[in-house]
Amino acid sequence: MAQGHGERLTSLDASFLHMETPTQHMHVGGVFIFDGENAPNFEFSTFVELVRSRLHLVPRYRQRLAYAPLNVANPVWVDDRHFDLGYHVRHAALPAPGTMSQLMEYAARIFSRQLDRDKPLWELYVIEGLEDGRFAVLGKNHHAMIDGVSGVDIATVMLDFSPDVADPIPAAQPWEAEDPPSGYELAFSAARDLITAPKDALDAARRVASTPTKVLRSAFQVSTAATSFLRANVPNRAPRSPLNVPPGLHRRFAGQRIALEDVKYVKNVFGTTVNDVVLAIVADATGRYLRSRNTRTDGMWLKAMVPVSVRAEGEQNQLGNKVASVFVSIPMFEMDPIERLETCHEAMKEIKGRHHAVGADFLIGLQRFAAPTIQAAAARLSARARMFNFLVTNVPGPQIPIYCLGAQLLGAFPFTPLSSTQAYAVGVLSLSGYLNFGFTADYDALPDIQKVTGYLVDALDDLKRSAEATEQRHELVERRGKTEKKASEA
């Protein structure tokens, strides 16, 4: 049996299906740019064969969704008997020499189209004709099958850590689709899962009967923790801002990469973390962008949702979603760069100390025994609640050179979906010594989103200058102390 065949979606994964609307896309993706000059023999047909030879490593890529009659349970993954690799791996080219701006405009059009629910929920595009002999690979995957961290794992399966190219490409392993389940089998499977799923609840009931005081005390503690979170977040909805309008059908996309070494230098000087520096420069760049649009930012604090991976060490190659989130208020107004960094650092430290990291499976797992129609309503309701102004997601990747058929990866810019109340999101992917920023925006609400990329570079430059000045002061104080010590000893 193919791995995962007949596997039912979790409530969390299914929620991404329920939340999707024509204007609220629920796929994630990215644009990978490669140095084609050092891989003159790269051909699209060879790339297709490379993907074909490795499909057995990601069996979900040949599976589609199957739904139980009357939608009485979450859908299951089944083999696609009509799987056609040519449909999923596509070829495109820009008029040479294609610029970064043209590439991002083309990518935005692709990201604006929803995936076909009747087929495996992914697409790859090879885009040639870029300036300096480069080419790009654009990937799209539905959030129901993948989160950011597992997405990096899939990308590394398709890519290589060596420029050496196997010649010829290994033949694909034999694959034959299993017959899809009938409507009766899907209904029976759904009924069986409904019967077996409450096992944990029955076990809990037995524990309540044997040790009611202990269990009730635990339940009270869980309830208190949940109430604490709701009081801290739900009543204090994120403030209104130009970033918070319902998105339309289409997206804009912009990318920028910065050296991880520069970010680590700043964080080492000020004793913070890489995530703190990322949050600070995103806050600064976003504030500058708002002011460029004549938005007053005096005293403005916006709330960012920062997802955190809770994927265990042994789960790196598994699909599905395992994330938690924290909500942090960050300053948009003009301020000293060091003060902004310290503000972000303290905010993150306070939130972590108060345990306000919320697992999506905690929020949505409460719907575990609800009918899918109720789950859909709950998922859409939570999406409409403006609990944050924009998303900032930072996904770590391998910090060594990466290749595709001998061509070295130069940049990888993540695309993140917009919710029903957000027109702006920031994805960050750390790869090969660089932080790659992808800015997703609604097409009409934020037509000049590419400005943010320049503001991001300016924000980091300001922090680097501040770090250099601080380091020089520390060295001066240290030298002065040594001089005074020598003088006193003499």
Short mmCIF file of C-alpha atoms in Angstrom, two decimals:
data_model
loop_
_atom_site.label_atom_id
_atom_site.label_comp_id
_atom_site.label_asym_id
_atom_site.label_seq_id
_atom_site.Cartn_x
_atom_site.Cartn_y
_atom_site.Cartn_z
CA MET A 1 0.00 0.00 0.00
CA ALA A 2 1.31 3.47 -0.78
CA GLN A 3 2.42 5.41 2.26
CA GLY A 4 -0.45 7.46 3.65
CA HIS A 5 -3.07 5.94 1.32
CA GLY A 6 -6.47 6.33 2.96
CA GLU A 7 -5.06 8.58 5.68
CA ARG A 8 -7.68 10.99 7.00
CA LEU A 9 -6.87 14.68 7.33
CA THR A 10 -6.50 15.98 10.86
CA SER A 11 -8.83 18.73 12.04
CA LEU A 12 -6.00 21.23 11.67
CA ASP A 13 -5.14 20.19 8.11
CA ALA A 14 -8.83 20.08 7.13
CA SER A 15 -9.35 23.57 8.55
CA PHE A 16 -7.18 24.98 5.76
CA LEU A 17 -9.64 23.52 3.27
CA HIS A 18 -12.60 24.96 5.18
CA MET A 19 -11.03 28.44 5.36
CA GLU A 20 -10.38 28.67 1.62
CA THR A 21 -12.60 30.96 -0.43
CA PRO A 22 -12.14 32.53 -3.90
CA THR A 23 -10.40 35.49 -2.23
CA GLN A 24 -8.71 33.62 0.60
CA HIS A 25 -6.14 31.25 -0.88
CA MET A 26 -4.81 28.50 1.35
CA HIS A 27 -1.71 27.44 -0.55
CA VAL A 28 1.86 28.20 0.42
CA GLY A 29 4.86 28.29 -1.88
CA GLY A 30 8.02 30.02 -2.90
CA VAL A 31 10.24 31.22 -5.72
CA PHE A 32 13.67 29.52 -5.93
CA ILE A 33 16.29 31.30 -8.08
CA PHE A 34 19.29 29.38 -9.46
CA ASP A 35 22.59 30.32 -11.10
CA GLY A 36 22.11 28.79 -14.54
CA GLU A 37 25.43 30.05 -15.93
CA ASN A 38 27.26 27.30 -14.02
CA ALA A 39 24.81 24.67 -15.27
CA PRO A 40 24.75 25.19 -19.04
CA ASN A 41 23.27 21.76 -19.64
CA PHE A 42 20.15 22.37 -17.56
CA GLU A 43 17.04 21.38 -19.49
CA PHE A 44 13.41 21.30 -18.53
CA SER A 45 13.01 17.70 -19.68
CA THR A 46 15.86 16.64 -17.39
CA PHE A 47 14.22 18.46 -14.48
CA VAL A 48 10.97 16.58 -15.11
CA GLU A 49 12.83 13.28 -15.02
CA LEU A 50 14.57 14.32 -11.79
CA VAL A 51 11.21 15.01 -10.14
CA ARG A 52 9.79 11.75 -11.51
CA SER A 53 12.73 9.78 -10.10
CA ARG A 54 12.10 11.13 -6.59
CA LEU A 55 8.32 11.06 -6.35
CA HIS A 56 8.47 7.86 -4.28
CA LEU A 57 10.07 9.95 -1.51
CA VAL A 58 6.93 12.14 -1.26
CA PRO A 59 3.99 9.79 -1.97
CA ARG A 60 1.50 12.53 -1.06
CA TYR A 61 2.45 14.20 -4.36
CA ARG A 62 0.55 11.44 -6.20
CA GLN A 63 -2.52 11.55 -3.97
CA ARG A 64 -5.73 13.54 -4.12
CA LEU A 65 -8.59 14.14 -1.70
CA ALA A 66 -11.58 11.80 -1.46
CA TYR A 67 -14.71 12.86 0.39
CA ALA A 68 -17.18 10.75 2.36
CA PRO A 69 -20.87 10.92 1.35
CA LEU A 70 -22.66 13.92 2.85
CA ASN A 71 -19.27 15.17 4.09
CA VAL A 72 -19.76 13.35 7.40
CA ALA A 73 -16.00 13.24 8.10
CA ASN A 74 -12.79 14.88 7.00
CA PRO A 75 -11.55 13.78 3.56
CA VAL A 76 -8.85 11.14 3.12
CA TRP A 77 -5.79 10.98 0.88
CA VAL A 78 -6.06 8.39 -1.93
CA ASP A 79 -3.90 7.58 -4.94
CA ASP A 80 -4.75 9.54 -8.10
CA ARG A 81 -5.33 6.94 -10.83
CA HIS A 82 -5.07 9.68 -13.46
CA PHE A 83 -1.90 11.25 -12.08
CA ASP A 84 -0.10 13.20 -14.82
CA LEU A 85 3.29 14.65 -13.92
CA GLY A 86 3.09 16.94 -16.95
CA TYR A 87 0.11 18.70 -15.38
CA HIS A 88 1.97 19.43 -12.16
CA VAL A 89 5.42 20.34 -13.53
CA ARG A 90 5.14 23.17 -16.03
CA HIS A 91 7.49 25.20 -18.23
CA ALA A 92 7.52 28.98 -18.67
CA ALA A 93 9.91 31.72 -19.75
CA LEU A 94 10.17 35.48 -19.43
CA PRO A 95 11.21 37.68 -22.34
CA ALA A 96 15.01 37.71 -21.92
CA PRO A 97 16.56 39.25 -20.00
CA GLY A 98 13.85 38.87 -17.39
CA THR A 99 14.27 41.12 -14.37
CA MET A 100 13.56 40.33 -10.72
CA SER A 101 10.54 42.65 -10.88
CA GLN A 102 9.12 40.78 -13.89
CA LEU A 103 9.71 37.43 -12.20
CA MET A 104 7.85 38.53 -9.07
CA GLU A 105 4.97 39.89 -11.16
CA TYR A 106 4.68 36.56 -12.99
CA ALA A 107 4.94 34.64 -9.71
CA ALA A 108 2.14 36.74 -8.22
CA ARG A 109 -0.17 35.72 -11.07
CA ILE A 110 0.57 32.03 -10.43
CA PHE A 111 0.12 32.41 -6.68
CA SER A 112 -3.24 34.13 -7.30
CA ARG A 113 -4.73 30.95 -8.82
CA GLN A 114 -6.17 28.28 -6.55
CA LEU A 115 -5.14 24.66 -6.81
CA ASP A 116 -7.52 22.11 -8.38
CA ARG A 117 -9.11 20.10 -5.54
CA ASP A 118 -9.68 17.14 -7.89
CA LYS A 119 -5.94 16.62 -8.35
CA PRO A 120 -2.89 16.32 -6.05
CA LEU A 121 -2.56 19.71 -4.39
CA TRP A 122 0.77 20.95 -5.76
CA GLU A 123 2.39 22.56 -8.80
CA LEU A 124 5.94 23.32 -9.94
CA TYR A 125 6.94 25.86 -12.60
CA VAL A 126 10.38 26.11 -14.20
CA ILE A 127 10.81 29.72 -15.36
CA GLU A 128 13.68 30.47 -17.73
CA GLY A 129 14.89 33.63 -19.47
CA LEU A 130 16.08 35.49 -16.35
CA GLU A 131 18.94 37.97 -16.54
CA ASP A 132 22.52 36.78 -15.93
CA GLY A 133 21.65 33.28 -17.15
CA ARG A 134 19.51 32.47 -14.13
CA PHE A 135 16.33 30.42 -13.94
CA ALA A 136 13.68 29.99 -11.26
CA VAL A 137 11.52 27.20 -9.87
CA LEU A 138 8.16 28.25 -8.43
CA GLY A 139 6.40 25.82 -6.09
CA LYS A 140 2.81 25.76 -4.79
CA ASN A 141 1.43 23.37 -2.17
CA HIS A 142 -1.89 23.48 -0.37
CA HIS A 143 -1.58 24.25 3.34
CA ALA A 144 -3.74 21.19 4.04
CA MET A 145 -0.77 18.97 3.17
CA ILE A 146 2.19 21.05 4.24
CA ASP A 147 3.47 23.69 6.65
CA GLY A 148 6.55 25.83 6.19
CA VAL A 149 9.01 23.50 7.90
CA SER A 150 7.85 20.32 6.17
CA GLY A 151 7.85 22.34 2.94
CA VAL A 152 11.57 22.94 3.37
CA ASP A 153 12.01 19.20 3.87
CA ILE A 154 10.22 18.44 0.59
CA ALA A 155 12.32 21.04 -1.23
CA THR A 156 15.52 19.46 0.04
CA VAL A 157 14.30 16.06 -1.17
CA MET A 158 13.88 17.51 -4.66
CA LEU A 159 17.21 19.39 -4.48
CA ASP A 160 20.80 18.34 -3.76
CA PHE A 161 23.70 19.32 -1.55
CA SER A 162 26.23 18.64 -4.29
CA PRO A 163 26.70 20.12 -7.78
CA ASP A 164 27.36 16.65 -9.17
CA VAL A 165 24.63 15.45 -11.53
CA ALA A 166 23.80 11.79 -12.03
CA ASP A 167 24.06 10.86 -15.69
CA PRO A 168 21.65 9.49 -16.60
CA ILE A 169 18.96 10.44 -14.08
CA PRO A 170 17.95 7.27 -12.20
CA ALA A 171 14.81 5.62 -13.51
CA ALA A 172 11.64 6.25 -11.53
CA GLN A 173 10.57 3.48 -9.20
CA PRO A 174 7.55 1.51 -10.42
CA TRP A 175 4.26 2.88 -9.13
CA GLU A 176 0.72 1.68 -9.61
CA ALA A 177 -2.20 3.56 -8.13
CA GLU A 178 -4.43 1.69 -5.75
CA ASP A 179 -8.08 1.60 -6.64
CA PRO A 180 -9.88 4.50 -4.99
CA PRO A 181 -12.39 3.63 -2.28
CA SER A 182 -16.04 3.56 -3.27
CA GLY A 183 -18.64 5.81 -1.70
CA TYR A 184 -19.68 2.91 0.52
CA GLU A 185 -16.10 2.33 1.63
CA LEU A 186 -15.62 6.02 2.38
CA ALA A 187 -18.82 6.08 4.43
CA PHE A 188 -17.82 2.89 6.28
CA SER A 189 -14.34 4.29 6.97
CA ALA A 190 -15.84 7.53 8.29
CA ALA A 191 -18.23 5.60 10.55
CA ARG A 192 -15.38 3.40 11.79
CA ASP A 193 -13.23 6.42 12.62
CA LEU A 194 -16.11 8.08 14.45
CA ILE A 195 -16.50 4.94 16.52
CA THR A 196 -12.81 4.49 17.28
CA ALA A 197 -11.84 8.15 17.64
CA PRO A 198 -13.45 8.70 21.07
CA LYS A 199 -11.18 5.99 22.60
CA ASP A 200 -9.15 8.71 24.33
CA ALA A 201 -12.36 10.21 25.68
CA LEU A 202 -13.44 6.83 27.09
CA ASP A 203 -10.04 6.37 28.72
CA ALA A 204 -10.37 9.82 30.23
CA ALA A 205 -13.81 8.92 31.57
CA ARG A 206 -12.37 5.85 33.29
CA ARG A 207 -9.68 8.02 34.89
CA VAL A 208 -12.35 10.45 36.07
CA ALA A 209 -14.26 7.59 37.68
CA SER A 210 -11.16 6.29 39.46
CA THR A 211 -9.55 9.59 40.47
CA PRO A 212 -12.16 12.31 39.99
CA THR A 213 -10.53 14.94 42.22
CA LYS A 214 -7.16 14.76 40.45
CA VAL A 215 -8.69 14.82 36.99
CA LEU A 216 -11.07 17.65 37.77
CA ARG A 217 -8.19 19.67 39.17
CA SER A 218 -6.27 19.11 35.91
CA ALA A 219 -9.33 20.07 33.88
CA PHE A 220 -9.66 23.24 35.93
CA GLN A 221 -6.01 24.11 35.27
CA VAL A 222 -6.45 23.59 31.53
CA SER A 223 -9.62 25.68 31.57
CA THR A 224 -7.87 28.44 33.50
CA ALA A 225 -4.98 28.48 31.01
CA ALA A 226 -7.37 28.67 28.06
CA THR A 227 -9.37 31.45 29.73
CA SER A 228 -6.15 33.36 30.42
CA PHE A 229 -5.21 33.21 26.75
CA LEU A 230 -8.64 34.30 25.57
CA ARG A 231 -8.73 37.22 27.99
CA ALA A 232 -5.27 38.28 26.83
CA ASN A 233 -6.01 38.09 23.12
CA VAL A 234 -9.66 38.05 22.08
CA PRO A 235 -10.92 41.21 23.83
CA ASN A 236 -7.81 43.08 22.66
CA ARG A 237 -8.35 42.69 18.97
CA ALA A 238 -5.59 43.98 16.74
CA PRO A 239 -6.03 47.67 15.88
CA ARG A 240 -7.34 48.75 12.50
CA SER A 241 -4.74 49.67 9.90
CA PRO A 242 -4.32 50.04 6.11
CA LEU A 243 -2.86 46.51 6.21
CA ASN A 244 -6.19 45.10 7.35
CA VAL A 245 -8.70 45.06 4.54
CA PRO A 246 -10.40 42.02 2.99
CA PRO A 247 -8.16 40.76 0.18
CA GLY A 248 -9.46 40.37 -3.34
CA LEU A 249 -8.79 37.68 -5.94
CA HIS A 250 -5.23 38.69 -6.85
CA ARG A 251 -1.87 39.06 -5.12
CA ARG A 252 1.34 41.01 -5.38
CA PHE A 253 4.68 39.53 -4.42
CA ALA A 254 8.15 40.93 -3.70
CA GLY A 255 11.39 39.36 -2.51
CA GLN A 256 14.60 40.48 -0.82
CA ARG A 257 17.52 38.58 0.68
CA ILE A 258 19.97 39.75 3.34
CA ALA A 259 23.11 38.13 4.71
CA LEU A 260 22.50 35.99 7.80
CA GLU A 261 25.99 36.98 8.95
CA ASP A 262 24.87 40.63 9.27
CA VAL A 263 21.80 39.63 11.31
CA LYS A 264 23.90 37.43 13.61
CA TYR A 265 26.40 40.26 14.08
CA VAL A 266 23.62 42.56 15.29
CA LYS A 267 22.09 39.96 17.60
CA ASN A 268 25.50 39.12 19.12
CA VAL A 269 26.34 42.76 19.86
CA PHE A 270 23.00 43.39 21.58
CA GLY A 271 22.48 39.94 23.13
CA THR A 272 19.19 39.19 21.38
CA THR A 273 18.14 36.45 18.93
CA VAL A 274 17.96 36.18 15.15
CA ASN A 275 14.15 36.19 15.40
CA ASP A 276 14.27 39.41 17.44
CA VAL A 277 16.36 41.13 14.75
CA VAL A 278 14.04 39.86 12.01
CA LEU A 279 11.00 41.18 13.87
CA ALA A 280 12.69 44.54 14.48
CA ILE A 281 13.68 45.16 10.86
CA VAL A 282 10.28 43.97 9.58
CA ALA A 283 8.60 46.39 12.02
CA ASP A 284 10.88 49.23 10.90
CA ALA A 285 10.42 48.49 7.18
CA THR A 286 6.64 48.16 7.55
CA GLY A 287 6.45 51.46 9.45
CA ARG A 288 8.47 53.22 6.75
CA TYR A 289 6.19 51.72 4.11
CA LEU A 290 3.06 52.94 5.89
CA ARG A 291 4.51 56.45 6.17
CA SER A 292 5.37 56.40 2.44
CA ARG A 293 1.62 55.93 1.89
CA ASN A 294 0.87 58.99 4.07
CA THR A 295 -0.29 56.90 7.03
CA ARG A 296 0.34 58.47 10.44
CA THR A 297 2.30 56.00 12.58
CA ASP A 298 2.80 58.14 15.70
CA GLY A 299 2.11 55.87 18.64
CA MET A 300 1.06 53.01 16.34
CA TRP A 301 1.55 49.47 17.64
CA LEU A 302 0.53 46.61 15.38
CA LYS A 303 0.14 42.99 16.40
CA ALA A 304 2.15 40.38 14.52
CA MET A 305 1.43 36.66 14.57
CA VAL A 306 4.69 34.73 14.72
CA PRO A 307 4.28 30.97 14.07
CA VAL A 308 6.71 28.66 15.85
CA SER A 309 7.38 25.11 14.72
CA VAL A 310 6.63 22.39 17.27
CA ARG A 311 7.74 19.61 14.93
CA ALA A 312 9.78 17.02 16.83
CA GLU A 313 13.29 16.11 15.71
CA GLY A 314 12.16 12.81 14.22
CA GLU A 315 9.27 14.36 12.27
CA GLN A 316 11.18 16.51 9.75
CA ASN A 317 10.08 14.53 6.69
CA GLN A 318 6.42 14.20 7.61
CA LEU A 319 3.69 16.19 5.91
CA GLY A 320 0.90 17.98 7.71
CA ASN A 321 0.99 20.95 10.07
CA LYS A 322 2.65 21.21 13.50
CA VAL A 323 2.89 24.84 14.48
CA ALA A 324 2.21 27.09 17.44
CA SER A 325 1.81 30.86 17.35
CA VAL A 326 2.57 33.85 19.50
CA PHE A 327 1.01 37.29 19.15
CA VAL A 328 3.37 40.21 19.74
CA SER A 329 2.76 43.97 19.55
CA ILE A 330 5.54 45.83 17.73
CA PRO A 331 6.09 49.58 17.21
CA MET A 332 5.50 51.08 13.77
CA PHE A 333 6.54 54.64 14.66
CA GLU A 334 9.98 56.17 14.16
CA MET A 335 12.38 55.38 17.00
CA ASP A 336 16.02 54.58 17.73
CA PRO A 337 16.92 51.26 16.04
CA ILE A 338 18.47 49.87 19.23
CA GLU A 339 15.37 50.76 21.23
CA ARG A 340 13.15 49.06 18.63
CA LEU A 341 15.26 45.89 18.79
CA GLU A 342 15.18 45.86 22.59
CA THR A 343 11.41 46.42 22.52
CA CYS A 344 10.91 43.41 20.23
CA HIS A 345 13.27 41.30 22.34
CA GLU A 346 11.46 42.12 25.59
CA ALA A 347 8.05 41.57 23.99
CA MET A 348 9.00 38.10 22.76
CA LYS A 349 10.61 37.21 26.08
CA GLU A 350 7.52 38.30 28.02
CA ILE A 351 5.14 36.35 25.78
CA LYS A 352 7.23 33.20 26.02
CA GLY A 353 7.47 33.63 29.78
CA ARG A 354 3.68 33.88 30.07
CA HIS A 355 3.26 30.77 27.89
CA HIS A 356 1.05 32.54 25.37
CA ALA A 357 2.18 30.27 22.58
CA VAL A 358 -0.98 28.85 21.09
CA GLY A 359 -0.86 25.63 19.13
CA ALA A 360 -3.16 25.60 16.16
CA ASP A 361 -4.06 22.05 17.13
CA PHE A 362 -5.16 23.41 20.53
CA LEU A 363 -7.44 26.03 18.98
CA ILE A 364 -8.85 23.78 16.28
CA GLY A 365 -8.46 20.43 18.05
CA LEU A 366 -11.42 21.34 20.23
CA GLN A 367 -13.46 20.68 17.09
CA ARG A 368 -12.08 17.13 16.86
CA PHE A 369 -15.45 15.42 17.27
CA ALA A 370 -17.48 18.05 15.41
CA ALA A 371 -18.98 17.46 11.98
CA PRO A 372 -16.92 18.92 9.13
CA THR A 373 -19.65 21.50 8.41
CA ILE A 374 -19.29 22.79 11.98
CA GLN A 375 -15.51 22.70 11.63
CA ALA A 376 -15.80 24.80 8.49
CA ALA A 377 -17.88 27.42 10.25
CA ALA A 378 -15.49 27.52 13.21
CA ALA A 379 -12.44 27.81 10.95
CA ARG A 380 -13.93 30.70 9.00
CA LEU A 381 -15.05 32.44 12.18
CA SER A 382 -11.54 32.25 13.68
CA ALA A 383 -10.09 33.59 10.43
CA ARG A 384 -12.42 36.61 10.50
CA ALA A 385 -11.44 37.51 14.06
CA ARG A 386 -8.77 40.21 13.70
CA MET A 387 -6.45 38.81 16.36
CA PHE A 388 -3.38 40.12 14.51
CA ASN A 389 -2.49 42.67 11.85
CA PHE A 390 -0.02 40.67 9.81
CA LEU A 391 1.97 37.46 9.78
CA VAL A 392 5.75 37.16 10.20
CA THR A 393 6.91 33.57 9.75
CA ASN A 394 10.60 32.61 9.93
CA VAL A 395 11.49 29.09 8.76
CA PRO A 396 15.04 27.74 9.17
CA GLY A 397 16.62 25.79 6.35
CA PRO A 398 20.02 24.18 5.68
CA GLN A 399 22.98 26.58 5.79
CA ILE A 400 25.10 24.87 3.13
CA PRO A 401 25.10 25.32 -0.67
CA ILE A 402 22.09 23.77 -2.43
CA TYR A 403 21.88 22.76 -6.08
CA CYS A 404 19.42 21.67 -8.74
CA LEU A 405 21.00 19.70 -11.59
CA GLY A 406 24.31 21.43 -10.92
CA ALA A 407 22.88 24.96 -10.67
CA GLN A 408 23.44 26.62 -7.28
CA LEU A 409 20.49 28.08 -5.38
CA LEU A 410 20.86 31.85 -5.03
CA GLY A 411 17.63 32.76 -3.26
CA ALA A 412 14.33 31.25 -2.08
CA PHE A 413 11.48 33.64 -1.35
CA PRO A 414 8.45 32.24 0.52
CA PHE A 415 4.83 33.00 -0.38
CA THR A 416 2.34 33.03 2.51
CA PRO A 417 -1.48 33.13 2.30
CA LEU A 418 -3.58 36.08 3.44
CA SER A 419 -6.49 35.64 5.82
CA SER A 420 -9.86 37.31 5.41
CA THR A 421 -8.80 40.41 7.38
CA GLN A 422 -5.17 40.77 6.27
CA ALA A 423 -3.74 42.30 3.08
CA TYR A 424 -0.07 41.87 4.04
CA ALA A 425 2.14 38.99 5.17
CA VAL A 426 5.88 38.40 5.54
CA GLY A 427 7.58 35.05 5.02
CA VAL A 428 11.25 34.49 5.89
CA LEU A 429 13.31 31.47 4.86
CA SER A 430 16.88 30.96 6.05
CA LEU A 431 19.04 29.16 3.47
CA SER A 432 22.73 28.92 2.60
CA GLY A 433 23.83 31.89 4.69
CA TYR A 434 21.01 34.24 3.71
CA LEU A 435 17.62 35.29 5.04
CA ASN A 436 15.15 35.36 2.15
CA PHE A 437 12.12 37.60 2.66
CA GLY A 438 8.92 37.16 0.68
CA PHE A 439 6.29 39.91 0.97
CA THR A 440 2.75 38.92 -0.01
CA ALA A 441 0.10 41.61 -0.46
CA ASP A 442 -3.35 42.12 -1.89
CA TYR A 443 -3.15 43.39 -5.46
CA ASP A 444 -5.41 46.44 -5.00
CA ALA A 445 -4.83 47.35 -1.35
CA LEU A 446 -1.01 47.55 -1.51
CA PRO A 447 0.01 48.05 -5.15
CA ASP A 448 3.52 49.34 -4.32
CA ILE A 449 4.58 46.53 -1.97
CA GLN A 450 8.01 46.31 -3.64
CA LYS A 451 8.99 49.44 -1.68
CA VAL A 452 9.21 47.35 1.48
CA THR A 453 12.26 45.48 0.15
CA GLY A 454 14.35 48.66 0.06
CA TYR A 455 13.10 49.75 3.48
CA LEU A 456 14.10 46.35 4.86
CA VAL A 457 17.69 46.83 3.68
CA ASP A 458 17.72 50.36 5.15
CA ALA A 459 16.43 49.07 8.50
CA LEU A 460 19.19 46.45 8.72
CA ASP A 461 21.84 49.00 7.71
CA ASP A 462 20.71 51.28 10.56
CA LEU A 463 21.00 48.42 13.05
CA LYS A 464 24.44 47.45 11.74
CA ARG A 465 25.70 51.02 12.13
CA SER A 466 24.29 51.11 15.65
CA ALA A 467 25.99 47.79 16.44
CA GLU A 468 29.31 49.03 15.09
CA ALA A 469 29.07 52.22 17.14
CA THR A 470 28.15 50.24 20.26
CA GLU A 471 31.04 47.83 19.70
CA GLN A 472 33.46 50.73 19.28
CA ARG A 473 32.26 52.30 22.54
CA HIS A 474 32.71 48.98 24.35
CA GLU A 475 36.23 48.61 22.95
CA LEU A 476 37.06 52.19 24.00
CA VAL A 477 35.79 51.57 27.54
CA GLU A 478 37.70 48.29 27.69
CA ARG A 479 40.97 49.93 26.54
CA ARG A 480 40.47 52.78 28.97
CA GLY A 481 39.94 50.31 31.79
CA LYS A 482 43.11 48.42 30.92
CA THR A 483 45.09 51.68 30.78
CA GLU A 484 43.79 52.80 34.17
CA LYS A 485 44.56 49.38 35.65
CA LYS A 486 48.15 49.49 34.39
CA ALA A 487 48.54 53.03 35.75
CA SER A 488 47.27 52.03 39.20
CA GLU A 489 49.57 48.98 39.27
CA ALA A 490 52.56 51.17 38.34
#
